[in-house]
XYZ file of C-alpha atoms in Angstrom:
405
model
C 108.561 114.360 58.140
C 111.961 116.253 58.414
C 110.803 117.852 61.159
C 109.770 113.873 62.931
C 112.863 113.316 61.190
C 115.187 115.639 63.457
C 113.444 115.621 66.914
C 113.033 111.379 66.938
C 115.266 111.277 69.691
C 113.094 113.991 71.342
C 109.636 111.892 71.172
C 111.563 108.763 72.424
C 112.542 110.089 75.742
C 108.715 111.933 75.272
C 107.787 107.997 75.588
C 110.603 106.427 78.134
C 108.884 108.773 80.240
C 105.493 108.396 80.124
C 107.308 104.533 80.696
C 108.441 105.203 83.623
C 105.411 106.895 85.193
C 102.428 104.364 83.499
C 101.875 101.454 83.830
C 101.421 101.370 79.989
C 98.944 98.346 78.856
C 100.482 95.061 76.785
C 99.917 96.122 73.135
C 101.268 97.067 70.868
C 98.660 99.515 70.275
C 99.085 101.530 73.446
C 103.002 101.206 72.742
C 102.879 102.481 68.733
C 98.958 105.195 70.469
C 101.354 106.112 72.792
C 104.872 107.285 70.303
C 101.783 109.067 68.542
C 100.831 111.671 71.436
C 104.715 111.819 72.308
C 105.601 112.471 68.708
C 102.494 115.034 68.483
C 102.853 116.564 71.619
C 106.866 117.157 71.588
C 106.677 118.402 67.421
C 103.772 120.811 67.909
C 104.410 124.459 66.839
C 101.898 126.251 69.109
C 102.065 130.030 67.975
C 100.192 132.912 71.013
C 96.657 133.712 70.307
C 96.847 130.264 67.677
C 93.933 128.407 68.926
C 93.968 125.172 66.290
C 97.628 124.022 67.749
C 97.217 123.506 71.496
C 93.384 122.413 72.327
C 93.238 119.024 70.126
C 96.926 118.356 71.315
C 95.788 118.845 74.311
C 92.618 116.450 74.613
C 94.876 113.725 72.418
C 97.470 113.939 75.140
C 94.915 113.507 78.026
C 92.905 110.784 76.248
C 96.177 108.844 74.616
C 97.044 108.170 78.492
C 93.760 107.402 79.836
C 93.015 104.909 76.989
C 96.756 102.895 77.068
C 96.971 103.087 81.183
C 96.323 100.847 82.817
C 96.730 102.639 86.879
C 94.286 104.287 88.393
C 91.869 107.401 86.747
C 93.525 110.037 89.121
C 97.385 110.194 89.228
C 96.611 109.193 84.962
C 95.511 112.833 84.598
C 97.335 113.916 87.077
C 100.541 113.098 85.456
C 98.842 113.767 82.363
C 98.587 117.000 82.848
C 101.971 117.964 84.730
C 103.589 116.575 82.076
C 101.154 117.745 79.209
C 102.107 121.179 80.466
C 105.661 121.526 80.670
C 106.486 120.212 77.731
C 103.338 123.185 76.672
C 105.398 125.873 77.723
C 108.602 125.283 76.903
C 107.231 124.954 72.952
C 105.878 128.367 73.600
C 108.415 129.557 75.139
C 110.247 128.619 71.813
C 108.300 129.177 68.642
C 107.388 132.314 70.228
C 109.969 134.215 72.044
C 113.068 132.322 70.856
C 110.992 131.682 67.572
C 113.272 128.740 66.586
C 110.593 127.675 64.106
C 112.807 129.050 61.289
C 115.572 126.479 62.277
C 114.242 123.453 62.158
C 117.674 121.792 62.932
C 118.242 124.134 66.062
C 114.114 124.004 67.471
C 114.416 119.702 67.069
C 118.369 119.694 69.479
C 115.877 122.436 71.569
C 113.643 120.165 71.504
C 115.169 116.767 71.922
C 117.921 118.838 75.180
C 114.692 119.306 76.699
C 113.137 115.964 76.393
C 115.556 114.967 78.387
C 116.332 116.827 80.715
C 112.584 116.180 81.560
C 113.594 112.773 81.134
C 116.555 112.741 83.461
C 114.110 114.798 86.387
C 111.793 111.447 86.501
C 114.347 108.840 86.059
C 116.232 109.611 89.404
C 114.629 112.073 92.303
C 110.747 111.453 90.111
C 108.007 109.001 91.002
C 107.925 106.094 89.345
C 105.255 103.841 88.024
C 104.779 102.100 91.106
C 103.696 104.940 92.798
C 100.904 105.497 94.279
C 98.508 108.227 96.864
C 96.243 106.858 96.935
C 92.424 108.816 95.280
C 92.154 111.920 97.471
C 96.285 113.232 97.065
C 96.463 112.529 93.664
C 92.630 114.478 92.997
C 94.560 117.214 95.171
C 97.784 117.012 92.759
C 95.782 117.372 89.812
C 93.922 120.732 91.684
C 97.740 122.556 92.294
C 98.058 121.222 88.080
C 95.327 124.051 87.458
C 96.860 127.606 88.149
C 99.794 126.348 86.145
C 99.006 125.049 83.425
C 95.912 127.381 83.820
C 99.617 130.783 82.776
C 100.147 128.198 79.655
C 96.696 128.316 78.508
C 96.251 131.447 79.079
C 99.616 132.232 76.859
C 98.208 131.013 74.107
C 93.991 131.858 74.130
C 94.218 134.539 75.542
C 97.153 137.256 74.683
C 97.379 138.649 70.710
C 99.504 137.548 68.721
C 99.738 141.254 66.831
C 100.331 142.998 70.165
C 104.280 140.684 71.048
C 105.519 143.830 73.047
C 109.566 143.498 73.986
C 107.865 143.368 77.852
C 105.075 140.702 76.669
C 107.424 138.157 75.174
C 108.888 138.903 78.874
C 106.607 139.024 80.753
C 106.262 135.570 78.990
C 109.175 134.603 80.176
C 108.628 135.126 83.297
C 105.785 133.607 83.627
C 106.588 130.144 81.368
C 109.559 129.907 83.299
C 107.550 129.284 87.179
C 104.966 126.831 84.925
C 107.887 125.173 84.836
C 109.094 124.825 88.287
C 105.531 124.583 89.580
C 105.515 121.689 87.585
C 108.728 120.141 88.122
C 108.601 121.009 92.349
C 104.975 119.011 92.216
C 106.496 115.937 90.866
C 109.686 116.159 92.842
C 106.012 115.890 96.247
C 104.591 113.675 94.283
C 108.727 111.500 95.191
C 108.181 112.993 98.448
C 105.530 111.229 99.478
C 106.081 108.389 97.590
C 109.047 107.795 99.591
C 107.064 109.159 102.826
C 104.036 106.082 102.371
C 107.580 103.655 101.665
C 108.971 104.627 104.599
C 105.601 104.407 106.377
C 104.958 100.574 105.391
C 108.427 98.722 105.990
C 107.712 100.655 109.158
C 104.209 98.334 109.680
C 106.238 95.424 108.332
C 109.038 95.963 111.325
C 106.599 96.335 114.332
C 105.094 94.028 112.724
C 107.933 90.661 112.201
C 109.045 92.442 115.840
C 105.456 91.457 117.591
C 106.189 87.979 115.882
C 109.681 87.265 117.352
C 108.401 88.659 120.484
C 105.063 86.069 120.075
C 107.591 83.294 118.472
C 110.131 83.911 121.487
C 107.185 83.973 124.151
C 105.673 80.335 122.856
C 109.480 78.562 123.050
C 109.606 79.439 125.661
C 105.686 78.015 127.742
C 107.829 75.230 124.968
C 110.736 75.695 127.067
C 109.421 75.484 130.367
C 107.005 72.920 129.471
C 109.385 70.599 129.186
C 111.053 70.890 132.093
C 108.363 70.656 134.471
C 107.301 67.343 132.245
C 109.155 65.692 134.582
C 107.319 67.004 137.414
C 104.084 66.919 135.738
C 103.929 62.793 135.236
C 105.300 62.361 138.195
C 102.266 63.779 140.580
C 100.320 62.676 137.313
C 101.249 58.745 138.572
C 100.591 60.234 141.863
C 97.130 61.574 140.902
C 93.268 59.489 141.574
C 92.535 58.405 138.765
C 88.800 60.412 138.755
C 91.912 63.714 138.557
C 93.376 62.239 135.899
C 91.549 63.762 133.129
C 91.940 67.042 134.243
C 94.535 67.709 134.726
C 95.774 65.750 131.048
C 93.173 68.705 129.755
C 94.701 71.176 131.893
C 98.092 70.485 129.769
C 96.553 69.780 125.913
C 95.459 73.561 126.005
C 98.360 74.776 127.454
C 99.497 77.907 124.960
C 102.559 75.125 123.736
C 100.355 72.702 122.636
C 98.085 74.087 120.926
C 99.592 78.385 119.739
C 100.350 77.781 116.086
C 102.521 79.420 114.126
C 102.018 77.892 110.591
C 98.721 78.535 109.451
C 101.058 78.510 105.694
C 103.298 79.142 103.074
C 104.352 82.811 103.537
C 105.855 83.395 106.384
C 104.707 87.241 106.441
C 100.750 85.590 107.082
C 101.956 83.918 109.746
C 103.765 86.003 111.495
C 100.463 88.399 112.003
C 98.031 86.087 112.630
C 100.631 84.153 114.962
C 100.325 87.854 117.034
C 96.796 88.243 116.649
C 95.539 85.135 117.120
C 96.990 85.487 120.871
C 94.705 88.709 120.665
C 91.994 86.968 119.748
C 92.800 85.249 122.761
C 92.595 86.904 125.696
C 89.170 88.869 124.693
C 87.516 85.579 123.144
C 87.212 85.873 119.822
C 86.966 82.610 117.897
C 89.231 82.005 114.820
C 88.304 79.914 111.560
C 91.721 80.365 109.657
C 90.483 78.689 105.893
C 94.290 79.168 103.917
C 95.922 78.255 100.953
C 98.934 79.459 100.712
C 101.765 77.622 100.399
C 104.850 79.635 99.719
C 105.643 82.983 100.459
C 103.765 85.596 97.830
C 104.811 87.522 95.578
C 104.469 90.464 96.680
C 105.536 93.817 99.112
C 106.615 91.477 103.271
C 104.400 94.843 103.924
C 101.727 95.480 101.673
C 100.416 91.588 102.442
C 101.277 92.673 107.061
C 98.869 95.727 106.008
C 96.138 93.849 104.023
C 95.489 90.875 107.323
C 97.113 92.736 109.928
C 94.040 96.163 109.125
C 91.498 93.400 108.064
C 91.937 91.569 111.289
C 92.325 94.978 113.466
C 89.306 95.707 112.502
C 87.074 92.657 112.552
C 88.472 92.641 116.072
C 87.386 95.373 116.874
C 83.700 95.173 115.555
C 83.493 92.494 117.107
C 84.672 93.472 121.297
C 81.513 95.691 120.078
C 79.289 92.037 121.551
C 78.452 90.210 123.490
C 81.536 87.114 124.189
C 78.810 84.319 122.245
C 78.455 86.620 119.586
C 81.906 86.781 118.683
C 83.736 84.938 115.446
C 86.596 85.416 112.646
C 86.064 83.667 110.097
C 89.851 84.689 108.521
C 89.224 82.013 104.141
C 92.487 83.015 102.102
C 94.023 81.428 98.354
C 97.002 82.222 96.415
C 96.304 80.647 93.174
C 97.804 81.356 89.297
C 99.195 84.588 90.529
C 95.244 85.966 92.158
C 95.258 86.136 96.227
C 92.228 85.982 97.623
C 90.908 87.249 100.705
C 87.750 86.981 102.399
C 87.303 88.157 106.312
C 83.799 87.458 108.287
C 83.102 89.281 111.123
C 79.259 90.207 113.410
C 78.662 94.062 113.756
C 75.592 95.481 114.949
C 75.599 97.010 112.167
C 73.368 95.753 109.980
C 71.874 98.798 107.473
C 73.464 98.328 103.380
C 77.758 100.187 103.254
C 77.416 102.924 100.871
C 81.792 103.206 100.282
C 84.553 101.801 103.348
C 83.150 102.484 106.838
C 83.781 104.879 109.184
C 86.030 103.309 112.977
C 83.951 103.554 115.307
C 86.968 104.495 118.271
C 85.931 107.853 120.060
C 89.883 109.112 118.983
C 88.896 109.341 114.958
C 92.140 111.983 114.371
C 93.823 108.613 115.004
C 92.067 105.303 113.022
C 89.952 105.226 110.582
C 92.524 104.232 108.006
C 92.868 100.637 108.020
C 90.808 100.327 105.522
C 91.317 103.268 103.860
C 94.995 102.181 103.436
C 93.861 98.686 102.780
C 91.691 100.143 99.568
C 95.262 101.673 98.402
C 97.025 98.715 98.720
C 94.759 97.298 96.407
C 94.732 100.556 93.538
C 98.281 99.405 93.947
C 97.503 96.292 92.505
C 95.435 97.275 90.559
C 92.808 94.546 91.508
C 89.462 94.625 93.506
C 88.419 95.693 97.380
C 84.354 94.065 98.912
C 82.854 95.336 101.892
C 79.263 94.410 102.779
C 76.659 93.730 105.574
C 74.216 91.081 104.871
C 71.960 89.659 108.015
C 74.786 91.385 110.988
C 77.035 89.484 109.364
C 80.177 92.317 107.438
C 82.533 90.422 105.199
C 85.594 92.505 103.720
C 86.040 90.550 100.502
C 89.435 91.652 98.484
C 91.411 89.812 95.321
C 95.259 90.915 94.398
C 97.169 90.370 90.975
C 100.450 89.501 91.140
C 102.101 92.851 88.881
């Protein structure tokens, strides 16, 4: 109990580090369990050659993160491996190299200081709970964690405690120092990759905004031109024969100034995307049916909304272009109610067989294309939603829902 009291600041800082990195379940049990594993890993004394402390502590820590947090399993595994191995490396150094366990006060002060420094590294330059790299990158991070983690486990589980000469301890010190640097480098890498993805999303949003404003400018120009010529049209109608007036009026009503929409729903980002994509579909003779129940701006990142709607429509347009004009159509249905966005897009496709995972791109240059659905999948994972694609009777459907964070 004395050790727990003295090292209370240390495991509280570690608990704050966990809260910084993960989305925790909204239950008292989850927070209590994370406090417990934080105290367990910070206070645990680990001797070289001791099999009784490290393995069970390691197991309980990984299990606690997996069961108490709501992030993707690959993210939880990667970050939990990094955190636990970093703390273990420092505990090994304190308990075996410096032998601080002889003085409870100095040991507690050292571990509290290290937990505080680790929290600062995560709090400011490091990643946060909103960081989401996608399953493949998280798997890569977990793989890169294995070598330094293997060093920590080897020092404790393979080395012989009775042969800890000064030379061995010096070698262990260097290895543990390099291990901690490796984990700091990995955390830094995650932060950099996350910022890069955020910049890409902002760039995409800026591009969509530019396209939207260009589309609006073209439409306003068309409207101004139509109004300017309206008097000429009326004079023309006055002198046209009766049998030609109906055709002339129909031609005017089909002008983009009358027919093009910009107010599909209450969310301006969705309006921007649909305004741009509608022009593309008109040029390629693809009928679009829109059913939207979105009454106001949605509380999601605007760049994410752009990616979802734009990429989904781009994939649908690509599929339609491979078919004759008479078979082309796109149906878009979306609803935002009770804190959940549900989106469905249907279009015809050549493929009739059931899908296994995300379909590959049909474009020739596969190195530059084929990221649309994967970008959608990453955003769905970020909001802890669900994505489903299916093909039935020649109709491809993309369905997803996103809860609000």
